[in-house]
PDB file of N, CA and C in Angstrom:
ATOM      1  N   MET J  23     -47.457  14.400 -38.645  1.00  0.00           N
ATOM      2  CA  MET J  23     -46.194  13.599 -38.299  1.00  0.00           C
ATOM      3  C   MET J  23     -45.044  14.152 -38.902  1.00  0.00           C
ATOM      4  N   THR J  24     -43.943  14.511 -38.180  1.00  0.00           N
ATOM      5  CA  THR J  24     -42.755  14.717 -39.187  1.00  0.00           C
ATOM      6  C   THR J  24     -42.061  13.418 -39.561  1.00  0.00           C
ATOM      7  N   ASN J  25     -41.286  13.686 -40.809  1.00  0.00           N
ATOM      8  CA  ASN J  25     -40.477  12.559 -41.097  1.00  0.00           C
ATOM      9  C   ASN J  25     -39.130  12.631 -40.385  1.00  0.00           C
ATOM     10  N   SER J  26     -38.795  11.867 -39.476  1.00  0.00           N
ATOM     11  CA  SER J  26     -37.793  11.798 -38.908  1.00  0.00           C
ATOM     12  C   SER J  26     -36.172  12.104 -39.235  1.00  0.00           C
ATOM     13  N   LYS J  27     -36.196  11.820 -40.487  1.00  0.00           N
ATOM     14  CA  LYS J  27     -34.973  12.502 -41.269  1.00  0.00           C
ATOM     15  C   LYS J  27     -35.048  13.901 -41.265  1.00  0.00           C
ATOM     16  N   HIS J  28     -35.965  14.879 -40.865  1.00  0.00           N
ATOM     17  CA  HIS J  28     -36.130  16.219 -40.548  1.00  0.00           C
ATOM     18  C   HIS J  28     -36.361  16.631 -39.085  1.00  0.00           C
ATOM     19  N   SER J  29     -35.672  16.047 -38.307  1.00  0.00           N
ATOM     20  CA  SER J  29     -35.791  15.874 -36.652  1.00  0.00           C
ATOM     21  C   SER J  29     -35.027  17.738 -36.208  1.00  0.00           C
ATOM     22  N   THR J  30     -35.507  18.607 -37.013  1.00  0.00           N
ATOM     23  CA  THR J  30     -34.839  20.019 -36.532  1.00  0.00           C
ATOM     24  C   THR J  30     -35.918  19.982 -35.360  1.00  0.00           C
ATOM     25  N   TYR J  31     -35.225  20.137 -34.133  1.00  0.00           N
ATOM     26  CA  TYR J  31     -35.484  20.559 -32.947  1.00  0.00           C
ATOM     27  C   TYR J  31     -35.900  22.374 -32.930  1.00  0.00           C
ATOM     28  N   LYS J  32     -37.548  22.270 -32.469  1.00  0.00           N
ATOM     29  CA  LYS J  32     -38.207  23.707 -32.725  1.00  0.00           C
ATOM     30  C   LYS J  32     -38.368  23.774 -31.178  1.00  0.00           C
ATOM     31  N   GLY J  33     -37.921  25.102 -30.759  1.00  0.00           N
ATOM     32  CA  GLY J  33     -38.386  25.695 -29.255  1.00  0.00           C
ATOM     33  C   GLY J  33     -37.099  24.898 -27.998  1.00  0.00           C
ATOM     34  N   THR J  34     -36.001  24.692 -28.737  1.00  0.00           N
ATOM     35  CA  THR J  34     -34.988  24.017 -27.702  1.00  0.00           C
ATOM     36  C   THR J  34     -34.836  25.148 -26.310  1.00  0.00           C
ATOM     37  N   SER J  35     -35.249  26.588 -26.771  1.00  0.00           N
ATOM     38  CA  SER J  35     -35.031  27.450 -25.948  1.00  0.00           C
ATOM     39  C   SER J  35     -35.919  27.407 -24.558  1.00  0.00           C
ATOM     40  N   THR J  36     -36.948  26.421 -24.627  1.00  0.00           N
ATOM     41  CA  THR J  36     -37.844  26.102 -23.606  1.00  0.00           C
ATOM     42  C   THR J  36     -37.055  24.967 -22.393  1.00  0.00           C
ATOM     43  N   TYR J  37     -36.358  24.291 -22.925  1.00  0.00           N
ATOM     44  CA  TYR J  37     -35.249  23.386 -22.237  1.00  0.00           C
ATOM     45  C   TYR J  37     -34.537  23.765 -21.746  1.00  0.00           C
ATOM     46  N   LEU J  38     -33.692  25.163 -22.278  1.00  0.00           N
ATOM     47  CA  LEU J  38     -32.165  25.691 -21.811  1.00  0.00           C
ATOM     48  C   LEU J  38     -32.537  26.527 -20.777  1.00  0.00           C
ATOM     49  N   THR J  39     -33.350  26.737 -20.460  1.00  0.00           N
ATOM     50  CA  THR J  39     -33.741  27.772 -19.325  1.00  0.00           C
ATOM     51  C   THR J  39     -33.652  27.436 -17.975  1.00  0.00           C
ATOM     52  N   ASP J  40     -33.064  27.894 -16.722  1.00  0.00           N
ATOM     53  CA  ASP J  40     -33.453  26.955 -15.377  1.00  0.00           C
ATOM     54  C   ASP J  40     -34.689  27.239 -14.780  1.00  0.00           C
ATOM     55  N   ASP J  41     -35.633  28.070 -15.374  1.00  0.00           N
ATOM     56  CA  ASP J  41     -37.011  28.089 -15.063  1.00  0.00           C
ATOM     57  C   ASP J  41     -37.760  26.872 -15.392  1.00  0.00           C
ATOM     58  N   GLN J  42     -37.595  25.771 -14.714  1.00  0.00           N
ATOM     59  CA  GLN J  42     -38.666  24.666 -15.114  1.00  0.00           C
ATOM     60  C   GLN J  42     -39.680  24.727 -14.911  1.00  0.00           C
ATOM     61  N   HIS J  43     -40.601  23.965 -15.305  1.00  0.00           N
ATOM     62  CA  HIS J  43     -42.369  24.141 -14.888  1.00  0.00           C
ATOM     63  C   HIS J  43     -42.595  23.485 -13.594  1.00  0.00           C
ATOM     64  N   LEU J  44     -43.001  23.725 -12.536  1.00  0.00           N
ATOM     65  CA  LEU J  44     -43.565  23.043 -11.261  1.00  0.00           C
ATOM     66  C   LEU J  44     -43.985  21.610 -11.509  1.00  0.00           C
ATOM     67  N   TYR J  45     -45.054  21.562 -12.707  1.00  0.00           N
ATOM     68  CA  TYR J  45     -45.507  20.094 -12.598  1.00  0.00           C
ATOM     69  C   TYR J  45     -44.915  19.341 -13.343  1.00  0.00           C
ATOM     70  N   VAL J  46     -43.550  19.895 -13.950  1.00  0.00           N
ATOM     71  CA  VAL J  46     -42.783  18.570 -14.552  1.00  0.00           C
ATOM     72  C   VAL J  46     -42.185  18.044 -13.606  1.00  0.00           C
ATOM     73  N   LYS J  47     -41.584  18.842 -12.427  1.00  0.00           N
ATOM     74  CA  LYS J  47     -40.734  18.300 -11.357  1.00  0.00           C
ATOM     75  C   LYS J  47     -42.053  16.899 -10.481  1.00  0.00           C
ATOM     76  N   GLN J  48     -43.190  17.608 -10.121  1.00  0.00           N
ATOM     77  CA  GLN J  48     -44.388  16.913  -9.910  1.00  0.00           C
ATOM     78  C   GLN J  48     -44.309  15.533 -10.584  1.00  0.00           C
ATOM     79  N   ASN J  49     -44.494  15.625 -12.050  1.00  0.00           N
ATOM     80  CA  ASN J  49     -44.222  14.352 -12.612  1.00  0.00           C
ATOM     81  C   ASN J  49     -42.965  13.620 -12.458  1.00  0.00           C
ATOM     82  N   PHE J  50     -42.167  13.812 -12.190  1.00  0.00           N
ATOM     83  CA  PHE J  50     -40.746  13.428 -11.950  1.00  0.00           C
ATOM     84  C   PHE J  50     -41.038  12.536 -10.770  1.00  0.00           C
ATOM     85  N   GLU J  51     -41.480  13.255  -9.851  1.00  0.00           N
ATOM     86  CA  GLU J  51     -41.605  12.527  -8.500  1.00  0.00           C
ATOM     87  C   GLU J  51     -42.873  11.348  -8.678  1.00  0.00           C
ATOM     88  N   LEU J  52     -43.855  11.712  -9.343  1.00  0.00           N
ATOM     89  CA  LEU J  52     -44.620  10.656  -9.503  1.00  0.00           C
ATOM     90  C   LEU J  52     -44.380   9.467 -10.257  1.00  0.00           C
ATOM     91  N   LEU J  53     -43.602   9.556 -11.251  1.00  0.00           N
ATOM     92  CA  LEU J  53     -43.017   8.456 -12.081  1.00  0.00           C
ATOM     93  C   LEU J  53     -41.998   7.648 -11.168  1.00  0.00           C
ATOM     94  N   ALA J  54     -40.812   8.462 -10.081  1.00  0.00           N
ATOM     95  CA  ALA J  54     -40.431   7.784  -9.273  1.00  0.00           C
ATOM     96  C   ALA J  54     -40.987   6.879  -8.093  1.00  0.00           C
ATOM     97  N   ASP J  55     -42.208   7.623  -7.757  1.00  0.00           N
ATOM     98  CA  ASP J  55     -42.624   6.781  -7.019  1.00  0.00           C
ATOM     99  C   ASP J  55     -43.454   5.576  -7.214  1.00  0.00           C
ATOM    100  N   ILE J  56     -43.772   5.638  -8.493  1.00  0.00           N
ATOM    101  CA  ILE J  56     -44.210   4.451  -9.188  1.00  0.00           C
ATOM    102  C   ILE J  56     -43.259   3.300  -9.535  1.00  0.00           C
ATOM    103  N   ILE J  57     -42.020   3.957  -9.803  1.00  0.00           N
ATOM    104  CA  ILE J  57     -40.761   2.748 -10.132  1.00  0.00           C
ATOM    105  C   ILE J  57     -40.523   2.491  -8.526  1.00  0.00           C
ATOM    106  N   GLU J  58     -40.295   3.199  -7.508  1.00  0.00           N
ATOM    107  CA  GLU J  58     -40.063   2.545  -6.520  1.00  0.00           C
ATOM    108  C   GLU J  58     -40.882   1.396  -5.975  1.00  0.00           C
ATOM    109  N   LYS J  59     -42.533   1.833  -6.190  1.00  0.00           N
ATOM    110  CA  LYS J  59     -43.443   0.722  -6.042  1.00  0.00           C
ATOM    111  C   LYS J  59     -43.014  -0.542  -6.546  1.00  0.00           C
ATOM    112  N   GLN J  60     -42.672  -0.297  -7.781  1.00  0.00           N
ATOM    113  CA  GLN J  60     -42.456  -1.837  -8.623  1.00  0.00           C
ATOM    114  C   GLN J  60     -41.112  -2.528  -8.256  1.00  0.00           C
ATOM    115  N   VAL J  61     -40.076  -1.450  -7.657  1.00  0.00           N
ATOM    116  CA  VAL J  61     -39.090  -2.309  -7.519  1.00  0.00           C
ATOM    117  C   VAL J  61     -38.914  -2.853  -5.906  1.00  0.00           C
ATOM    118  N   SER J  62     -39.906  -2.086  -4.954  1.00  0.00           N
ATOM    119  CA  SER J  62     -40.308  -2.703  -3.817  1.00  0.00           C
ATOM    120  C   SER J  62     -40.928  -4.033  -3.571  1.00  0.00           C
ATOM    121  N   LYS J  63     -41.756  -4.208  -4.787  1.00  0.00           N
ATOM    122  CA  LYS J  63     -42.612  -5.461  -5.044  1.00  0.00           C
ATOM    123  C   LYS J  63     -41.846  -6.603  -5.571  1.00  0.00           C
ATOM    124  N   GLY J  64     -40.587  -6.144  -5.973  1.00  0.00           N
ATOM    125  CA  GLY J  64     -39.748  -7.115  -6.903  1.00  0.00           C
ATOM    126  C   GLY J  64     -40.216  -7.266  -8.316  1.00  0.00           C
ATOM    127  N   CYS J  65     -41.132  -6.413  -9.001  1.00  0.00           N
ATOM    128  CA  CYS J  65     -41.299  -6.384 -10.226  1.00  0.00           C
ATOM    129  C   CYS J  65     -40.211  -6.071 -10.864  1.00  0.00           C
ATOM    130  N   ILE J  66     -39.471  -5.034 -10.702  1.00  0.00           N
ATOM    131  CA  ILE J  66     -38.368  -4.895 -11.447  1.00  0.00           C
ATOM    132  C   ILE J  66     -36.959  -4.569 -10.486  1.00  0.00           C
ATOM    133  N   ARG J  67     -35.733  -5.073 -11.046  1.00  0.00           N
ATOM    134  CA  ARG J  67     -35.133  -4.891 -10.370  1.00  0.00           C
ATOM    135  C   ARG J  67     -34.400  -3.320  -9.875  1.00  0.00           C
ATOM    136  N   LYS J  68     -33.644  -3.355  -8.839  1.00  0.00           N
ATOM    137  CA  LYS J  68     -33.426  -2.191  -8.536  1.00  0.00           C
ATOM    138  C   LYS J  68     -31.919  -1.546  -9.301  1.00  0.00           C
ATOM    139  N   ASP J  69     -31.358  -2.760 -10.092  1.00  0.00           N
ATOM    140  CA  ASP J  69     -30.276  -1.986 -11.076  1.00  0.00           C
ATOM    141  C   ASP J  69     -31.030  -2.156 -12.280  1.00  0.00           C
ATOM    142  N   PHE J  70     -32.290  -1.437 -12.388  1.00  0.00           N
ATOM    143  CA  PHE J  70     -33.048  -1.780 -13.657  1.00  0.00           C
ATOM    144  C   PHE J  70     -32.219  -0.449 -14.807  1.00  0.00           C
ATOM    145  N   ARG J  71     -32.746  -0.996 -15.844  1.00  0.00           N
ATOM    146  CA  ARG J  71     -32.100   0.366 -17.480  1.00  0.00           C
ATOM    147  C   ARG J  71     -33.511   0.925 -17.604  1.00  0.00           C
ATOM    148  N   LEU J  72     -33.131   2.091 -17.816  1.00  0.00           N
ATOM    149  CA  LEU J  72     -34.206   3.300 -18.451  1.00  0.00           C
ATOM    150  C   LEU J  72     -33.744   3.975 -19.346  1.00  0.00           C
ATOM    151  N   LEU J  73     -34.540   4.005 -20.418  1.00  0.00           N
ATOM    152  CA  LEU J  73     -34.332   4.847 -22.041  1.00  0.00           C
ATOM    153  C   LEU J  73     -35.227   5.932 -21.600  1.00  0.00           C
ATOM    154  N   ASP J  74     -34.801   7.004 -21.707  1.00  0.00           N
ATOM    155  CA  ASP J  74     -35.409   8.383 -21.745  1.00  0.00           C
ATOM    156  C   ASP J  74     -35.209   8.858 -22.980  1.00  0.00           C
ATOM    157  N   VAL J  75     -36.391   8.712 -23.847  1.00  0.00           N
ATOM    158  CA  VAL J  75     -36.718   9.236 -25.303  1.00  0.00           C
ATOM    159  C   VAL J  75     -37.250  10.606 -25.025  1.00  0.00           C
ATOM    160  N   GLY J  76     -36.288  11.455 -25.977  1.00  0.00           N
ATOM    161  CA  GLY J  76     -36.875  12.911 -25.574  1.00  0.00           C
ATOM    162  C   GLY J  76     -36.196  13.251 -24.656  1.00  0.00           C
ATOM    163  N   CYS J  77     -34.927  13.020 -24.195  1.00  0.00           N
ATOM    164  CA  CYS J  77     -34.332  13.668 -22.676  1.00  0.00           C
ATOM    165  C   CYS J  77     -34.078  14.981 -22.697  1.00  0.00           C
ATOM    166  N   ALA J  78     -33.894  15.656 -23.533  1.00  0.00           N
ATOM    167  CA  ALA J  78     -33.682  17.214 -23.769  1.00  0.00           C
ATOM    168  C   ALA J  78     -32.175  17.407 -22.763  1.00  0.00           C
ATOM    169  N   THR J  79     -32.572  18.001 -21.952  1.00  0.00           N
ATOM    170  CA  THR J  79     -31.233  18.564 -21.113  1.00  0.00           C
ATOM    171  C   THR J  79     -30.907  17.221 -19.880  1.00  0.00           C
ATOM    172  N   GLY J  80     -31.710  16.163 -19.774  1.00  0.00           N
ATOM    173  CA  GLY J  80     -31.523  15.322 -18.905  1.00  0.00           C
ATOM    174  C   GLY J  80     -31.694  15.630 -17.540  1.00  0.00           C
ATOM    175  N   ALA J  81     -32.555  16.703 -17.492  1.00  0.00           N
ATOM    176  CA  ALA J  81     -33.380  16.890 -16.054  1.00  0.00           C
ATOM    177  C   ALA J  81     -33.864  15.753 -15.463  1.00  0.00           C
ATOM    178  N   LEU J  82     -34.971  14.627 -15.912  1.00  0.00           N
ATOM    179  CA  LEU J  82     -35.421  13.414 -15.204  1.00  0.00           C
ATOM    180  C   LEU J  82     -34.410  12.386 -15.228  1.00  0.00           C
ATOM    181  N   ILE J  83     -33.381  12.241 -16.033  1.00  0.00           N
ATOM    182  CA  ILE J  83     -32.106  11.323 -15.519  1.00  0.00           C
ATOM    183  C   ILE J  83     -31.616  12.007 -14.441  1.00  0.00           C
ATOM    184  N   ALA J  84     -31.313  13.181 -14.281  1.00  0.00           N
ATOM    185  CA  ALA J  84     -30.528  13.606 -12.951  1.00  0.00           C
ATOM    186  C   ALA J  84     -31.514  13.345 -12.099  1.00  0.00           C
ATOM    187  N   TYR J  85     -32.689  13.417 -11.859  1.00  0.00           N
ATOM    188  CA  TYR J  85     -33.587  13.398 -10.856  1.00  0.00           C
ATOM    189  C   TYR J  85     -33.698  11.869 -10.586  1.00  0.00           C
ATOM    190  N   LEU J  86     -33.984  11.100 -11.395  1.00  0.00           N
ATOM    191  CA  LEU J  86     -33.996   9.463 -11.208  1.00  0.00           C
ATOM    192  C   LEU J  86     -32.918   8.840 -10.737  1.00  0.00           C
ATOM    193  N   LYS J  87     -31.681   9.559 -11.229  1.00  0.00           N
ATOM    194  CA  LYS J  87     -30.228   8.950 -10.708  1.00  0.00           C
ATOM    195  C   LYS J  87     -30.082   9.245  -9.204  1.00  0.00           C
ATOM    196  N   LYS J  88     -30.726  10.424  -8.759  1.00  0.00           N
ATOM    197  CA  LYS J  88     -30.586  10.416  -7.297  1.00  0.00           C
ATOM    198  C   LYS J  88     -31.454   9.210  -6.546  1.00  0.00           C
ATOM    199  N   ARG J  89     -32.443   9.116  -6.862  1.00  0.00           N
ATOM    200  CA  ARG J  89     -33.361   8.312  -6.487  1.00  0.00           C
ATOM    201  C   ARG J  89     -33.015   7.055  -6.506  1.00  0.00           C
ATOM    202  N   PHE J  90     -32.564   6.411  -7.678  1.00  0.00           N
ATOM    203  CA  PHE J  90     -32.096   5.227  -7.968  1.00  0.00           C
ATOM    204  C   PHE J  90     -30.549   5.180  -8.573  1.00  0.00           C
ATOM    205  N   PRO J  91     -29.767   5.111  -7.764  1.00  0.00           N
ATOM    206  CA  PRO J  91     -28.525   5.001  -7.911  1.00  0.00           C
ATOM    207  C   PRO J  91     -27.993   3.812  -8.845  1.00  0.00           C
ATOM    208  N   ASP J  92     -28.492   2.582  -8.162  1.00  0.00           N
ATOM    209  CA  ASP J  92     -28.322   1.585  -8.809  1.00  0.00           C
ATOM    210  C   ASP J  92     -28.450   1.484 -10.285  1.00  0.00           C
ATOM    211  N   ALA J  93     -29.392   2.320 -10.821  1.00  0.00           N
ATOM    212  CA  ALA J  93     -30.137   1.782 -11.888  1.00  0.00           C
ATOM    213  C   ALA J  93     -29.170   2.345 -13.081  1.00  0.00           C
ATOM    214  N   ALA J  94     -29.610   1.980 -14.341  1.00  0.00           N
ATOM    215  CA  ALA J  94     -28.562   2.400 -15.568  1.00  0.00           C
ATOM    216  C   ALA J  94     -29.489   3.467 -16.508  1.00  0.00           C
ATOM    217  N   PHE J  95     -28.910   4.461 -16.939  1.00  0.00           N
ATOM    218  CA  PHE J  95     -29.490   5.525 -17.567  1.00  0.00           C
ATOM    219  C   PHE J  95     -29.344   5.571 -18.870  1.00  0.00           C
ATOM    220  N   HIS J  96     -29.929   5.791 -19.942  1.00  0.00           N
ATOM    221  CA  HIS J  96     -29.718   5.926 -21.394  1.00  0.00           C
ATOM    222  C   HIS J  96     -30.613   7.252 -21.554  1.00  0.00           C
ATOM    223  N   GLY J  97     -30.248   8.356 -22.283  1.00  0.00           N
ATOM    224  CA  GLY J  97     -31.078   9.473 -22.733  1.00  0.00           C
ATOM    225  C   GLY J  97     -30.790   9.766 -24.113  1.00  0.00           C
ATOM    226  N   MET J  98     -31.767   9.854 -24.997  1.00  0.00           N
ATOM    227  CA  MET J  98     -31.593  10.087 -26.495  1.00  0.00           C
ATOM    228  C   MET J  98     -32.711  11.277 -26.856  1.00  0.00           C
ATOM    229  N   ASP J  99     -32.238  12.325 -27.561  1.00  0.00           N
ATOM    230  CA  ASP J  99     -32.784  13.356 -27.931  1.00  0.00           C
ATOM    231  C   ASP J  99     -32.381  13.332 -29.377  1.00  0.00           C
ATOM    232  N   ALA J 100     -33.177  14.275 -30.129  1.00  0.00           N
ATOM    233  CA  ALA J 100     -32.960  14.834 -31.509  1.00  0.00           C
ATOM    234  C   ALA J 100     -32.163  15.834 -31.564  1.00  0.00           C
ATOM    235  N   SER J 101     -32.007  16.399 -30.398  1.00  0.00           N
ATOM    236  CA  SER J 101     -31.399  18.053 -30.705  1.00  0.00           C
ATOM    237  C   SER J 101     -29.627  17.719 -30.088  1.00  0.00           C
ATOM    238  N   HIS J 102     -28.816  17.805 -30.906  1.00  0.00           N
ATOM    239  CA  HIS J 102     -27.399  18.315 -30.534  1.00  0.00           C
ATOM    240  C   HIS J 102     -27.143  19.084 -29.322  1.00  0.00           C
ATOM    241  N   GLU J 103     -27.791  20.040 -29.355  1.00  0.00           N
ATOM    242  CA  GLU J 103     -27.667  21.140 -28.491  1.00  0.00           C
ATOM    243  C   GLU J 103     -28.071  20.795 -26.823  1.00  0.00           C
ATOM    244  N   LEU J 104     -29.010  19.957 -26.992  1.00  0.00           N
ATOM    245  CA  LEU J 104     -29.832  19.931 -25.879  1.00  0.00           C
ATOM    246  C   LEU J 104     -29.036  18.211 -25.219  1.00  0.00           C
ATOM    247  N   ILE J 105     -28.612  17.602 -25.969  1.00  0.00           N
ATOM    248  CA  ILE J 105     -27.530  16.481 -25.730  1.00  0.00           C
ATOM    249  C   ILE J 105     -26.172  16.882 -25.285  1.00  0.00           C
ATOM    250  N   ASP J 106     -25.714  18.085 -25.651  1.00  0.00           N
ATOM    251  CA  ASP J 106     -24.405  18.761 -25.356  1.00  0.00           C
ATOM    252  C   ASP J 106     -24.460  19.487 -23.897  1.00  0.00           C
ATOM    253  N   VAL J 107     -25.722  19.833 -23.602  1.00  0.00           N
ATOM    254  CA  VAL J 107     -26.454  20.462 -22.227  1.00  0.00           C
ATOM    255  C   VAL J 107     -26.191  19.117 -21.274  1.00  0.00           C
ATOM    256  N   ALA J 108     -26.930  18.202 -21.540  1.00  0.00           N
ATOM    257  CA  ALA J 108     -27.289  16.958 -20.669  1.00  0.00           C
ATOM    258  C   ALA J 108     -25.732  16.308 -20.669  1.00  0.00           C
ATOM    259  N   LYS J 109     -24.948  16.469 -21.512  1.00  0.00           N
ATOM    260  CA  LYS J 109     -23.470  15.859 -21.280  1.00  0.00           C
ATOM    261  C   LYS J 109     -22.780  16.756 -20.253  1.00  0.00           C
ATOM    262  N   SER J 110     -22.910  17.893 -20.488  1.00  0.00           N
ATOM    263  CA  SER J 110     -22.127  18.857 -19.017  1.00  0.00           C
ATOM    264  C   SER J 110     -22.505  18.819 -18.219  1.00  0.00           C
ATOM    265  N   LYS J 111     -23.542  18.220 -17.898  1.00  0.00           N
ATOM    266  CA  LYS J 111     -24.103  17.659 -16.336  1.00  0.00           C
ATOM    267  C   LYS J 111     -23.676  16.687 -15.483  1.00  0.00           C
ATOM    268  N   ASP J 112     -22.642  16.010 -16.350  1.00  0.00           N
ATOM    269  CA  ASP J 112     -21.982  14.800 -15.653  1.00  0.00           C
ATOM    270  C   ASP J 112     -23.045  13.873 -15.041  1.00  0.00           C
ATOM    271  N   LEU J 113     -23.902  13.217 -15.659  1.00  0.00           N
ATOM    272  CA  LEU J 113     -24.869  12.413 -14.847  1.00  0.00           C
ATOM    273  C   LEU J 113     -24.906  10.916 -15.033  1.00  0.00           C
ATOM    274  N   ASN J 114     -23.655  10.527 -15.471  1.00  0.00           N
ATOM    275  CA  ASN J 114     -23.207   9.312 -15.211  1.00  0.00           C
ATOM    276  C   ASN J 114     -24.113   8.347 -16.014  1.00  0.00           C
ATOM    277  N   ALA J 115     -24.384   8.789 -17.334  1.00  0.00           N
ATOM    278  CA  ALA J 115     -25.501   7.895 -18.156  1.00  0.00           C
ATOM    279  C   ALA J 115     -25.061   8.003 -19.568  1.00  0.00           C
ATOM    280  N   GLU J 116     -25.591   6.988 -20.350  1.00  0.00           N
ATOM    281  CA  GLU J 116     -25.410   6.952 -21.652  1.00  0.00           C
ATOM    282  C   GLU J 116     -26.146   8.002 -22.566  1.00  0.00           C
ATOM    283  N   LEU J 117     -25.639   9.086 -23.077  1.00  0.00           N
ATOM    284  CA  LEU J 117     -26.551   9.989 -23.965  1.00  0.00           C
ATOM    285  C   LEU J 117     -26.024  10.430 -25.467  1.00  0.00           C
ATOM    286  N   SER J 118     -27.278   9.889 -26.141  1.00  0.00           N
ATOM    287  CA  SER J 118     -27.046  10.054 -27.660  1.00  0.00           C
ATOM    288  C   SER J 118     -27.891  11.073 -28.525  1.00  0.00           C
ATOM    289  N   VAL J 119     -27.672  11.554 -29.408  1.00  0.00           N
ATOM    290  CA  VAL J 119     -28.644  12.358 -30.291  1.00  0.00           C
ATOM    291  C   VAL J 119     -29.099  11.263 -31.567  1.00  0.00           C
ATOM    292  N   GLY J 120     -30.231  11.119 -31.385  1.00  0.00           N
ATOM    293  CA  GLY J 120     -30.833  10.315 -32.604  1.00  0.00           C
ATOM    294  C   GLY J 120     -32.234  10.131 -32.519  1.00  0.00           C
ATOM    295  N   ASP J 121     -33.005   9.222 -33.275  1.00  0.00           N
ATOM    296  CA  ASP J 121     -34.492   9.332 -33.436  1.00  0.00           C
ATOM    297  C   ASP J 121     -34.913   7.681 -32.764  1.00  0.00           C
ATOM    298  N   ILE J 122     -35.602   7.502 -32.253  1.00  0.00           N
ATOM    299  CA  ILE J 122     -36.013   6.458 -31.600  1.00  0.00           C
ATOM    300  C   ILE J 122     -36.166   5.468 -32.638  1.00  0.00           C
ATOM    301  N   LEU J 123     -37.336   6.042 -33.251  1.00  0.00           N
ATOM    302  CA  LEU J 123     -37.707   4.905 -34.786  1.00  0.00           C
ATOM    303  C   LEU J 123     -36.398   4.598 -35.493  1.00  0.00           C
ATOM    304  N   GLU J 124     -35.451   5.131 -35.509  1.00  0.00           N
ATOM    305  CA  GLU J 124     -34.214   4.529 -36.218  1.00  0.00           C
ATOM    306  C   GLU J 124     -33.146   3.758 -35.085  1.00  0.00           C
ATOM    307  N   LEU J 125     -33.274   3.246 -34.398  1.00  0.00           N
ATOM    308  CA  LEU J 125     -32.672   2.644 -33.314  1.00  0.00           C
ATOM    309  C   LEU J 125     -32.237   1.523 -34.053  1.00  0.00           C
ATOM    310  N   SER J 126     -30.839   1.166 -34.029  1.00  0.00           N
ATOM    311  CA  SER J 126     -30.534   0.150 -34.582  1.00  0.00           C
ATOM    312  C   SER J 126     -30.289  -1.209 -33.870  1.00  0.00           C
ATOM    313  N   THR J 127     -29.731  -1.079 -32.648  1.00  0.00           N
ATOM    314  CA  THR J 127     -29.853  -2.009 -31.493  1.00  0.00           C
ATOM    315  C   THR J 127     -30.779  -1.831 -30.451  1.00  0.00           C
ATOM    316  N   PRO J 128     -31.264  -3.081 -30.038  1.00  0.00           N
ATOM    317  CA  PRO J 128     -32.350  -2.955 -28.869  1.00  0.00           C
ATOM    318  C   PRO J 128     -31.700  -2.038 -27.860  1.00  0.00           C
ATOM    319  N   PHE J 129     -32.473  -1.774 -26.928  1.00  0.00           N
ATOM    320  CA  PHE J 129     -31.942  -1.037 -25.614  1.00  0.00           C
ATOM    321  C   PHE J 129     -31.958  -2.171 -24.616  1.00  0.00           C
TER     322      PHE J 129
END
């Protein structure tokens, strides 16, 4: 395990290409379906809050925001470069650079 104080992100180019892997989008759909079931059962409110740790360029947030427009999203990543890309997408979400292990306030 790497020390969180040395959170230099290696391989950011994987997240900066437009060619996303198909299985990732399938996982987004599966996660959204699980959330949708929980909302429909009343287990979680439709205006739920979600923290995406390691959000990279915000692809998951963008996908979920379309499916759950009433939800509030916060994305966190260790890479300034990836958060800058996410911010350029106008996701209407809170985005921050940081390490979840050093989060000073509860989400």
